[in-house]
PDB file of N, CA and C in Angstrom:
ATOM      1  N   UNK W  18    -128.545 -39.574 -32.643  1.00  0.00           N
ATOM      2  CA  UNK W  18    -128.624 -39.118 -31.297  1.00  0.00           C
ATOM      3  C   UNK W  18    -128.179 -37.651 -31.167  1.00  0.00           C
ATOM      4  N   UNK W  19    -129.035 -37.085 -32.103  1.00  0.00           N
ATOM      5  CA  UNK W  19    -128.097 -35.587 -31.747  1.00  0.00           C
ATOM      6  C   UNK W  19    -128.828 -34.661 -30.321  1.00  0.00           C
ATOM      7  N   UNK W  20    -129.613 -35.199 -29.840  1.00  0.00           N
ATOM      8  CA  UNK W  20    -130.502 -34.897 -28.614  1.00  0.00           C
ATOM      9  C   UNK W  20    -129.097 -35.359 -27.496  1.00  0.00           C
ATOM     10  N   UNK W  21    -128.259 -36.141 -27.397  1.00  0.00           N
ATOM     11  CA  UNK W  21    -127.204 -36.410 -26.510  1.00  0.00           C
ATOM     12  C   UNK W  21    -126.758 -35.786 -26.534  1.00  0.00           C
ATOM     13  N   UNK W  22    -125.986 -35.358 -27.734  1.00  0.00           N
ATOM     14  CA  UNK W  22    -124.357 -35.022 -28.045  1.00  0.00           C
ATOM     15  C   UNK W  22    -125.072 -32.935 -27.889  1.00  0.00           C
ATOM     16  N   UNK W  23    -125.957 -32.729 -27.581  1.00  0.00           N
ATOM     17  CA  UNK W  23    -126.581 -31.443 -27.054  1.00  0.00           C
ATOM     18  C   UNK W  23    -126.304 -31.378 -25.838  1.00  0.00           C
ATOM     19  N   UNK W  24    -126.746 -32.491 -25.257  1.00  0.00           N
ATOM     20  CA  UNK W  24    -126.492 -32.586 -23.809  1.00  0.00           C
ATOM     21  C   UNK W  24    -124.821 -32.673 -23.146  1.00  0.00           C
ATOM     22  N   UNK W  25    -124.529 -33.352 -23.737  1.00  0.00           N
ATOM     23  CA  UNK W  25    -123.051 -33.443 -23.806  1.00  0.00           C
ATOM     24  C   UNK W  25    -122.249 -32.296 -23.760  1.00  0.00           C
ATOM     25  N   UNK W  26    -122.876 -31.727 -25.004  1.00  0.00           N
ATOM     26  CA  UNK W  26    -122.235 -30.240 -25.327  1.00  0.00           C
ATOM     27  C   UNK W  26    -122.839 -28.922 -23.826  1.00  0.00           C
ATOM     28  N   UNK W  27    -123.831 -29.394 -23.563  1.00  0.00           N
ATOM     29  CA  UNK W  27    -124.011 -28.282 -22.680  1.00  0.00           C
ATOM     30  C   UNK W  27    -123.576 -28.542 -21.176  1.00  0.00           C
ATOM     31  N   UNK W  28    -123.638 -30.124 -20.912  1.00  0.00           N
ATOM     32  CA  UNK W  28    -122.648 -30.008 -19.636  1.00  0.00           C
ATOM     33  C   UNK W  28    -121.114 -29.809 -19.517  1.00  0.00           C
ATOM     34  N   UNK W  29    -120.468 -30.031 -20.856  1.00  0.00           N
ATOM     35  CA  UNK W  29    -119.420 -29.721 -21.145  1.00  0.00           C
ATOM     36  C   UNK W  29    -118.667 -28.540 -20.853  1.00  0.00           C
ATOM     37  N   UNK W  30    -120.042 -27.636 -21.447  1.00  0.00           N
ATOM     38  CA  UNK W  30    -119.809 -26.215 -21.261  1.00  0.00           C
ATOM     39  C   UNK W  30    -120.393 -25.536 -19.691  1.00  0.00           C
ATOM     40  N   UNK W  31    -120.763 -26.633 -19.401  1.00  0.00           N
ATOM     41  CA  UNK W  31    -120.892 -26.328 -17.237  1.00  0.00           C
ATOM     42  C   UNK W  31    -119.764 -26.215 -16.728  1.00  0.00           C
ATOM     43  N   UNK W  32    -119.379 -27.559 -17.324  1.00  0.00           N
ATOM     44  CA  UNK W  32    -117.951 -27.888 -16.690  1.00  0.00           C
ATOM     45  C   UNK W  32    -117.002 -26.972 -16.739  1.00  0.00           C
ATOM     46  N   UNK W  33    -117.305 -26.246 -18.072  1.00  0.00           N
ATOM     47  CA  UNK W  33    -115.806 -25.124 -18.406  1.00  0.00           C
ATOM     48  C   UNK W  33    -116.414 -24.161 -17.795  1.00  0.00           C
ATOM     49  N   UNK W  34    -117.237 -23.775 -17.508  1.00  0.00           N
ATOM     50  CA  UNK W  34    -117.912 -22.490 -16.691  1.00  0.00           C
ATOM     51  C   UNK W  34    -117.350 -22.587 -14.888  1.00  0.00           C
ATOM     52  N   UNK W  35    -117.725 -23.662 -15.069  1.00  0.00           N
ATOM     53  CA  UNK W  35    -117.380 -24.092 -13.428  1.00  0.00           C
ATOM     54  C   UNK W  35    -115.587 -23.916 -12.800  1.00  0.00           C
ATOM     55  N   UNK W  36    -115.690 -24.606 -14.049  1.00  0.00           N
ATOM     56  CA  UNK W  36    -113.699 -24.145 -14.041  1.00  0.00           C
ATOM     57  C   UNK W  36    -113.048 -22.763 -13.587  1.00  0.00           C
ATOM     58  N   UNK W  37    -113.742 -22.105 -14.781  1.00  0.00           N
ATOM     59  CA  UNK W  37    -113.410 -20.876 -14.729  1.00  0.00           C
ATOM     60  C   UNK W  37    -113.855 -20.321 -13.788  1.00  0.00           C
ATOM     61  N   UNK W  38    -114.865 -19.946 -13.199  1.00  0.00           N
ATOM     62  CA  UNK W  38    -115.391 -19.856 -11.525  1.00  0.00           C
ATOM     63  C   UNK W  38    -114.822 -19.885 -10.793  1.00  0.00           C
ATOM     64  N   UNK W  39    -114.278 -21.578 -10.546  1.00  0.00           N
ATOM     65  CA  UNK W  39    -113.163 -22.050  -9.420  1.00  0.00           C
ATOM     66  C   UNK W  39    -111.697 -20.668  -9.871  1.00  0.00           C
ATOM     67  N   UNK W  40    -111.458 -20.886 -10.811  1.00  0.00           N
ATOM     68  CA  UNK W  40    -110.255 -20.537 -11.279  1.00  0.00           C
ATOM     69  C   UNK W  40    -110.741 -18.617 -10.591  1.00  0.00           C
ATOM     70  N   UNK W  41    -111.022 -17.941 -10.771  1.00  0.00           N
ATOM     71  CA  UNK W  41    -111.625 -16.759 -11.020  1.00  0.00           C
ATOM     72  C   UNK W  41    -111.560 -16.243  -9.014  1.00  0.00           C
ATOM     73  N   UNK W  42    -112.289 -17.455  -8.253  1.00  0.00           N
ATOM     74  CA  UNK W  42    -112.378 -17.168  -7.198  1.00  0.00           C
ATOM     75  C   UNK W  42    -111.235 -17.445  -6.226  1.00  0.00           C
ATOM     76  N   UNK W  43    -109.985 -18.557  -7.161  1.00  0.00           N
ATOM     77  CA  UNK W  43    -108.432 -18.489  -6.514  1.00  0.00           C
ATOM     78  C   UNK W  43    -108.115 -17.268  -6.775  1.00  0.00           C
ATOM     79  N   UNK W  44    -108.304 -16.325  -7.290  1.00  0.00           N
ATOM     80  CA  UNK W  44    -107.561 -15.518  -8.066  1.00  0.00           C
ATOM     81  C   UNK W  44    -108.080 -14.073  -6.551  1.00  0.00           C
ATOM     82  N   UNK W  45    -109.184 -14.025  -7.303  1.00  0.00           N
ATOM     83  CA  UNK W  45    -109.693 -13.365  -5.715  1.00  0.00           C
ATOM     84  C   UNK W  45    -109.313 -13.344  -4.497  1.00  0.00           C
ATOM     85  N   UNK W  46    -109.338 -14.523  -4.281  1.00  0.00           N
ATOM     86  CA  UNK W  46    -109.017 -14.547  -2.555  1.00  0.00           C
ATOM     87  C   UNK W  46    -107.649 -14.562  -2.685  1.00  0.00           C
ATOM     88  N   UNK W  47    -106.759 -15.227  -3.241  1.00  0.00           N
ATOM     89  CA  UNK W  47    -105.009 -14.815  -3.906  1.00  0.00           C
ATOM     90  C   UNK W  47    -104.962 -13.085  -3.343  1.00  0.00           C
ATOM     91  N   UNK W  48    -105.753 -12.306  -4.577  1.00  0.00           N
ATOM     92  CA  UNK W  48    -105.364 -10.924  -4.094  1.00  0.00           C
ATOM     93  C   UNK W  48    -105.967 -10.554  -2.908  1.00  0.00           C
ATOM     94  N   UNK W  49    -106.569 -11.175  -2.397  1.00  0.00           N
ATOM     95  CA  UNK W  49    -107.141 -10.453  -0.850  1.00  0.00           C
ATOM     96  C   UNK W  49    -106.303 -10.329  -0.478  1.00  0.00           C
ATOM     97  N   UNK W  50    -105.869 -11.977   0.269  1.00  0.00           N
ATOM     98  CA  UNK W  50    -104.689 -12.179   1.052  1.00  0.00           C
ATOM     99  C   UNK W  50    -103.427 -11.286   0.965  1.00  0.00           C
ATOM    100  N   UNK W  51    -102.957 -11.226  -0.561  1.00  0.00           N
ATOM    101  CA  UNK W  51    -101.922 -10.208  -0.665  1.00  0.00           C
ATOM    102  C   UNK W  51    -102.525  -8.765  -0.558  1.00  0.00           C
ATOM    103  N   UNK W  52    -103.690  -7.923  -0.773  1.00  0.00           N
ATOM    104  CA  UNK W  52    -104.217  -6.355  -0.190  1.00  0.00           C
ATOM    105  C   UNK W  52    -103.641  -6.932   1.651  1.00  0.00           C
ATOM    106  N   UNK W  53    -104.336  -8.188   2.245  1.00  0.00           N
ATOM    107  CA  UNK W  53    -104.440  -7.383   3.435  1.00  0.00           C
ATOM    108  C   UNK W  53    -102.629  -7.742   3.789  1.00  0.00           C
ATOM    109  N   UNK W  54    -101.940  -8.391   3.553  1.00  0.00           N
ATOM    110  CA  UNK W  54    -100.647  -8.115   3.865  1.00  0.00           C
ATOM    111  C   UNK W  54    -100.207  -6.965   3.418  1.00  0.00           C
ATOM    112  N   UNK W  55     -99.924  -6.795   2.433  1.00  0.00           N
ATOM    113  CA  UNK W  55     -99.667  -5.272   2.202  1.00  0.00           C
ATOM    114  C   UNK W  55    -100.147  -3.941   2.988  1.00  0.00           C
ATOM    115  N   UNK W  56    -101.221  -4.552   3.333  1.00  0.00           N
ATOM    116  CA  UNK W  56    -101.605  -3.602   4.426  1.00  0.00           C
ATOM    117  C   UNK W  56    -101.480  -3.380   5.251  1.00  0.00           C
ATOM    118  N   UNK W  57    -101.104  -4.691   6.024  1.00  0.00           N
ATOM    119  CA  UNK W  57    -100.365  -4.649   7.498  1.00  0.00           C
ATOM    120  C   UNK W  57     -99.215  -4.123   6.763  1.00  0.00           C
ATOM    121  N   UNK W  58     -98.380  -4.720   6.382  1.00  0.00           N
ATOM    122  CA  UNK W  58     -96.769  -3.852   6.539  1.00  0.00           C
ATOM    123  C   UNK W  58     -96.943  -2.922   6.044  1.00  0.00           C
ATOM    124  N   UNK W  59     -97.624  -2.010   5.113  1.00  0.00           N
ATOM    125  CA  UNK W  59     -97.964  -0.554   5.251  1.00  0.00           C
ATOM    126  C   UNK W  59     -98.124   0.243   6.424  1.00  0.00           C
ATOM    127  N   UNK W  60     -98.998  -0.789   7.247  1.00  0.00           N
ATOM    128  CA  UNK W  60     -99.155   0.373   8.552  1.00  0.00           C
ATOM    129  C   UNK W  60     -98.238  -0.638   9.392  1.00  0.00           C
ATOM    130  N   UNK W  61     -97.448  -1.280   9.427  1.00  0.00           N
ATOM    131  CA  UNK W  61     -96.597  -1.473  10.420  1.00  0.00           C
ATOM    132  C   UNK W  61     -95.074  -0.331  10.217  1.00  0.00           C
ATOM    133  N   UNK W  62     -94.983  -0.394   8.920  1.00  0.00           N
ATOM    134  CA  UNK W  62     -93.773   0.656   8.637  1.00  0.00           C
ATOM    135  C   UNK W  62     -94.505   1.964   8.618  1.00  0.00           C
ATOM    136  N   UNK W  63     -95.649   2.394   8.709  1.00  0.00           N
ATOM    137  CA  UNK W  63     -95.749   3.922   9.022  1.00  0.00           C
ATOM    138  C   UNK W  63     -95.908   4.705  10.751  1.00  0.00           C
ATOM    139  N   UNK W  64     -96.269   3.500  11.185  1.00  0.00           N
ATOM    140  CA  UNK W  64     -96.187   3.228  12.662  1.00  0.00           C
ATOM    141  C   UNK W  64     -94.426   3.231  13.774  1.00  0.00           C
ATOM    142  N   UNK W  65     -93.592   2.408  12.724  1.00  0.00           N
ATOM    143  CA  UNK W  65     -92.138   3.104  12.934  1.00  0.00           C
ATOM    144  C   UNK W  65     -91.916   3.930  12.550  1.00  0.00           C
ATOM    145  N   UNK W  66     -92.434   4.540  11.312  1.00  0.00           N
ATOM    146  CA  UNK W  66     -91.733   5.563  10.546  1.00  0.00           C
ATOM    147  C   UNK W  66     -91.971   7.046  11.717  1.00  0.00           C
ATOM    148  N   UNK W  67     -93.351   7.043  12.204  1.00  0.00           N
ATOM    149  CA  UNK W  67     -93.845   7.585  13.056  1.00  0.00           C
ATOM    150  C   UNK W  67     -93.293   8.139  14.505  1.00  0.00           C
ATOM    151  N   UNK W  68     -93.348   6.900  15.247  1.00  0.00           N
ATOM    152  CA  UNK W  68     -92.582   6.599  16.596  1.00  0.00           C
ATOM    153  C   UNK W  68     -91.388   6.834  16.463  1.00  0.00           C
ATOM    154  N   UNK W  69     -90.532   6.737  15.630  1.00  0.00           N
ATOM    155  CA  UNK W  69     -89.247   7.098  15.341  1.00  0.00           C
ATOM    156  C   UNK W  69     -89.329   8.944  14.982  1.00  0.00           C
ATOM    157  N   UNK W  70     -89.600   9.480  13.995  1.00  0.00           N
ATOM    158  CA  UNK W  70     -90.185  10.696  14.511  1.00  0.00           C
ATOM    159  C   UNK W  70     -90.604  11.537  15.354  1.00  0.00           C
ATOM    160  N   UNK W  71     -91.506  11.147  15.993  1.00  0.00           N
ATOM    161  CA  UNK W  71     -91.608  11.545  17.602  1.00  0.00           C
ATOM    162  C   UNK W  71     -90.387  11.478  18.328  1.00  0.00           C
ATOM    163  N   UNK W  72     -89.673  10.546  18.598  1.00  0.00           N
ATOM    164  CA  UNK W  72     -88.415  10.452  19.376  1.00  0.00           C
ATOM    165  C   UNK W  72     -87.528  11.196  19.218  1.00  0.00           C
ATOM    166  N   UNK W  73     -86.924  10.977  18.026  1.00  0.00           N
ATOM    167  CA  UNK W  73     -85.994  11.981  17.210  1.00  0.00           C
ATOM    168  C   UNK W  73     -85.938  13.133  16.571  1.00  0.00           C
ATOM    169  N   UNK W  74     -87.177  13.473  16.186  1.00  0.00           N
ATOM    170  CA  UNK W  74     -86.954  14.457  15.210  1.00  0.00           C
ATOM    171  C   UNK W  74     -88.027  15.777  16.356  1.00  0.00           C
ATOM    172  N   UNK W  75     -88.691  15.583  16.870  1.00  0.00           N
ATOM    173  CA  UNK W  75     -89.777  16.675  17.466  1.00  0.00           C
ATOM    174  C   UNK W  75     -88.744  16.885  18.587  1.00  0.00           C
ATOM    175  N   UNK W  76     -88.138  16.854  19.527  1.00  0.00           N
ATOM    176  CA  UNK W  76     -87.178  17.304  20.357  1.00  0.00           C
ATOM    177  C   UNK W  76     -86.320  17.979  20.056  1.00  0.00           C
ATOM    178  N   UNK W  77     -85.473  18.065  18.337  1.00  0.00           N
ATOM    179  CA  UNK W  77     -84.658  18.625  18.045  1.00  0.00           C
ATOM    180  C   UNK W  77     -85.434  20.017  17.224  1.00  0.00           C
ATOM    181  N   UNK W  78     -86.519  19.732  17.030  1.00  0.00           N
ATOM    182  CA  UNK W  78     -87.412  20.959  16.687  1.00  0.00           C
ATOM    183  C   UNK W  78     -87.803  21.880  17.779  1.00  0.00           C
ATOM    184  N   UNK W  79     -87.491  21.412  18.672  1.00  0.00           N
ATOM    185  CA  UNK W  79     -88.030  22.144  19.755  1.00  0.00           C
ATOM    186  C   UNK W  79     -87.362  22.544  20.377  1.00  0.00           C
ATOM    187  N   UNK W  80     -86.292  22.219  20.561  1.00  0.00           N
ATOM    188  CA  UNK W  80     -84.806  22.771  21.027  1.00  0.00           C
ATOM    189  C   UNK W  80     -84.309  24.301  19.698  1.00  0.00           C
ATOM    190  N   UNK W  81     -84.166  23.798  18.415  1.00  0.00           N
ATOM    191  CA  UNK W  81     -84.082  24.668  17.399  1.00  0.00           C
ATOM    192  C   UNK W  81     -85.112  25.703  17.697  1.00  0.00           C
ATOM    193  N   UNK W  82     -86.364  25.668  17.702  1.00  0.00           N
ATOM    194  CA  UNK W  82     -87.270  26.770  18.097  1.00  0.00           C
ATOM    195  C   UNK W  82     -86.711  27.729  19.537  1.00  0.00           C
ATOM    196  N   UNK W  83     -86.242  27.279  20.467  1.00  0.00           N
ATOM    197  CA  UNK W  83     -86.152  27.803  21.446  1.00  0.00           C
ATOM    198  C   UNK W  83     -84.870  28.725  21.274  1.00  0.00           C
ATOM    199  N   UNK W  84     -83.863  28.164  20.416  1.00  0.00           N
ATOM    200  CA  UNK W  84     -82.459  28.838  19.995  1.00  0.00           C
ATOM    201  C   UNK W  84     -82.771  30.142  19.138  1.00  0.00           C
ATOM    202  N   UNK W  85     -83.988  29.934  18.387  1.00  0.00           N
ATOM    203  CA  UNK W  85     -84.383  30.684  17.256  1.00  0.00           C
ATOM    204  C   UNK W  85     -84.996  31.805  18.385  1.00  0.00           C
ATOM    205  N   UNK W  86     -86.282  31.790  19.366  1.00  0.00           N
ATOM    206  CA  UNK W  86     -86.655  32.368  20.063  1.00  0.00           C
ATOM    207  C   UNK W  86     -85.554  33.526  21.339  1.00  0.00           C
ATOM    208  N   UNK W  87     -84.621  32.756  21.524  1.00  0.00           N
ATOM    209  CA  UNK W  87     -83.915  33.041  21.812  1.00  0.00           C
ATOM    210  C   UNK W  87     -82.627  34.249  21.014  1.00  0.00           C
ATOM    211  N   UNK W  88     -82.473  34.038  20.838  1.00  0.00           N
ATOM    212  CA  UNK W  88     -81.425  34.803  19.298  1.00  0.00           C
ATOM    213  C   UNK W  88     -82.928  36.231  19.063  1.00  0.00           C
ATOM    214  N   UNK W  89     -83.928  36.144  18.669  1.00  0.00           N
ATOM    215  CA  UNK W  89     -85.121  36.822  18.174  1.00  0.00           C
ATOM    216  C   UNK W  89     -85.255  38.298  19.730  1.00  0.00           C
ATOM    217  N   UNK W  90     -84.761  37.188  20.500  1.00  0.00           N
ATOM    218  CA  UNK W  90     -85.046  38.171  21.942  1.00  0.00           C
ATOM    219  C   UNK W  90     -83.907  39.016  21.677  1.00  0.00           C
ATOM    220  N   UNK W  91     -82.780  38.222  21.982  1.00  0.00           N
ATOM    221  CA  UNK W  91     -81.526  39.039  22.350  1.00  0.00           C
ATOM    222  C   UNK W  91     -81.209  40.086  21.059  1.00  0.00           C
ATOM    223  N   UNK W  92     -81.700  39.886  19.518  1.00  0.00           N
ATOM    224  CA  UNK W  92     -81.679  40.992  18.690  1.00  0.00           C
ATOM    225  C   UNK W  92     -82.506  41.759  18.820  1.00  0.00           C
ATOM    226  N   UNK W  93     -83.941  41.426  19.454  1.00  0.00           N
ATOM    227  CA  UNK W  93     -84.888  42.642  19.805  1.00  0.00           C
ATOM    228  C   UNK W  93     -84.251  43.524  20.646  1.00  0.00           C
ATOM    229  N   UNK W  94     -83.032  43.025  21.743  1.00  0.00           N
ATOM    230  CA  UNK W  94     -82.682  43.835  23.092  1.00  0.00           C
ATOM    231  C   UNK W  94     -81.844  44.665  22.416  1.00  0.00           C
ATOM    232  N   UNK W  95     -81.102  44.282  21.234  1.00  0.00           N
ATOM    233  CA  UNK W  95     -79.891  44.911  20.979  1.00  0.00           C
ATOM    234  C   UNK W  95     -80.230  46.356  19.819  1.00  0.00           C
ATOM    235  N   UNK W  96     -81.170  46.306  19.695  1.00  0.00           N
ATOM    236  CA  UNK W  96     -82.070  46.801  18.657  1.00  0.00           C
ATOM    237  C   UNK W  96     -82.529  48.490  19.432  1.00  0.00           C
ATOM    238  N   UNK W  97     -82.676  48.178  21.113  1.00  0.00           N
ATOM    239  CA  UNK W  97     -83.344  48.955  22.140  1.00  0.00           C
ATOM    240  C   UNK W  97     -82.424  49.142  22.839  1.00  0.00           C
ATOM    241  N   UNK W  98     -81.148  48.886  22.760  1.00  0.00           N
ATOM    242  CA  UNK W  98     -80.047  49.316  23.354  1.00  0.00           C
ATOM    243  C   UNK W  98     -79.480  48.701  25.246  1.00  0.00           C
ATOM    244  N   UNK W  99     -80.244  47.941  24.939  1.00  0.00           N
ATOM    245  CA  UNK W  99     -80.161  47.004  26.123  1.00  0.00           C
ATOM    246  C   UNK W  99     -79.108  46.200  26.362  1.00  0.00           C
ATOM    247  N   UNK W 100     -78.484  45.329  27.357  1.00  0.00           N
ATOM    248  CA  UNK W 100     -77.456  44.904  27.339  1.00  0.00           C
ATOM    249  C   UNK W 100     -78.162  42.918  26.736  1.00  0.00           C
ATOM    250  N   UNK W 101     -76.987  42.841  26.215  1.00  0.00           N
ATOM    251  CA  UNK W 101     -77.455  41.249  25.607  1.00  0.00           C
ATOM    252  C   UNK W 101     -77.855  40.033  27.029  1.00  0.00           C
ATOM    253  N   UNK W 102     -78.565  39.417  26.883  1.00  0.00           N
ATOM    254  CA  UNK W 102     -79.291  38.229  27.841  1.00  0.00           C
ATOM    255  C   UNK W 102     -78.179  38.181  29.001  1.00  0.00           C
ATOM    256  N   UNK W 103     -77.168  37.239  28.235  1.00  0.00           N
ATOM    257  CA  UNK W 103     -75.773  36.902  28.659  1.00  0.00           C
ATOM    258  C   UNK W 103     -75.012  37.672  29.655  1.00  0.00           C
ATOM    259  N   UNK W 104     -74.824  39.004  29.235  1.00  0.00           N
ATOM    260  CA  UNK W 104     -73.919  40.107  29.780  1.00  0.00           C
ATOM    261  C   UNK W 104     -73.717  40.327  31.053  1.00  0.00           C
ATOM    262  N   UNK W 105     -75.121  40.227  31.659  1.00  0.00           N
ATOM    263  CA  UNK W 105     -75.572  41.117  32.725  1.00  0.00           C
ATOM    264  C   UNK W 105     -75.387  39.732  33.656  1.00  0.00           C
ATOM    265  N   UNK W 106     -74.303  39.553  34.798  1.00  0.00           N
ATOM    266  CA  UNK W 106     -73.530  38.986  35.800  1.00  0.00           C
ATOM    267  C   UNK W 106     -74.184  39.009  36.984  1.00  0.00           C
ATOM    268  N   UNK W 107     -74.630  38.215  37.304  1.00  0.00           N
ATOM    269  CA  UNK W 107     -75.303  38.170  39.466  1.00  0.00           C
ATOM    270  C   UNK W 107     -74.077  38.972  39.944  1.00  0.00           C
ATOM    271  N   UNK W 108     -74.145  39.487  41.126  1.00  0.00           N
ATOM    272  CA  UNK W 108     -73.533  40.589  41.842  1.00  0.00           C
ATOM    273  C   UNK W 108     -72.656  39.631  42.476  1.00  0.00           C
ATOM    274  N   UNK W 109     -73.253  38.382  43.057  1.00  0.00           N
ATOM    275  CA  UNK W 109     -71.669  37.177  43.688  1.00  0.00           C
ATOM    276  C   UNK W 109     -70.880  37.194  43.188  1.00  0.00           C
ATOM    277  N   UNK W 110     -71.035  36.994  41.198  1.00  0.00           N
ATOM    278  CA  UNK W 110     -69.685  36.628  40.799  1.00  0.00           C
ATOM    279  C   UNK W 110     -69.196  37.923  40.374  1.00  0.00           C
ATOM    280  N   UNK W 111     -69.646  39.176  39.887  1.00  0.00           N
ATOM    281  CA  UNK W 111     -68.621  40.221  40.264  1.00  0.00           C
ATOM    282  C   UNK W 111     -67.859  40.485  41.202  1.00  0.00           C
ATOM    283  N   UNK W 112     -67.776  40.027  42.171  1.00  0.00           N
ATOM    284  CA  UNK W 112     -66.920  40.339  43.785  1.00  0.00           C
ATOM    285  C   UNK W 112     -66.340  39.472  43.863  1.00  0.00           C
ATOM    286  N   UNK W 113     -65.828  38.212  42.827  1.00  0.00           N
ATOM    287  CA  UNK W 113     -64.885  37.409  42.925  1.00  0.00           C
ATOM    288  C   UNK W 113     -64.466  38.056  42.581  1.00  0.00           C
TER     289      UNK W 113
END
């Protein structure tokens, strides 16, 4: 009967094909699932990382710029012989 044991042999080797298939396509969808998590908490922590930035950190840049702008003036004045920003008093509080 070697006409069987052919047959045998080649569904055998379905079977292990099939296996491996199954096996091949856990594996797949396994790493999907873990890309798309990773992906959410990628963009969930760049989304705080973000918003937290904005809050904190761009206000104090912008305050620093204005100190810097500031300081930039009053050495331009002092440069031209002008009296510094500060100096120069409203006329009320001289007459205290």
């Amino acid at each position: 009967m070697p006409g069987t044991s052919a047959a045998i042999g080649s569904s055998g080797s379905a079977k292990q094909e099939h296996w491996l298939t199954a096996r091949l396509k856990r594996v797949a969808s396994g790493s999907n699932v873990v890309g798309r998590k990773l992906l959410w908490s990628t963009g969930k922590a760049a989304w705080i990382a973000g918003t937290t930035f904005l809050i904190l950190c761009v206000p104090l840049i912008i305050e620093m710029d204005r100190e810097q702008q500031l300081m930039d003036l009053e050495g331009q004045q002092g440069l031209l012989g002008a009296p510094p920003v500060g100096a120069l008093a409203p006329p009320a509080a001289a007459a205290k």
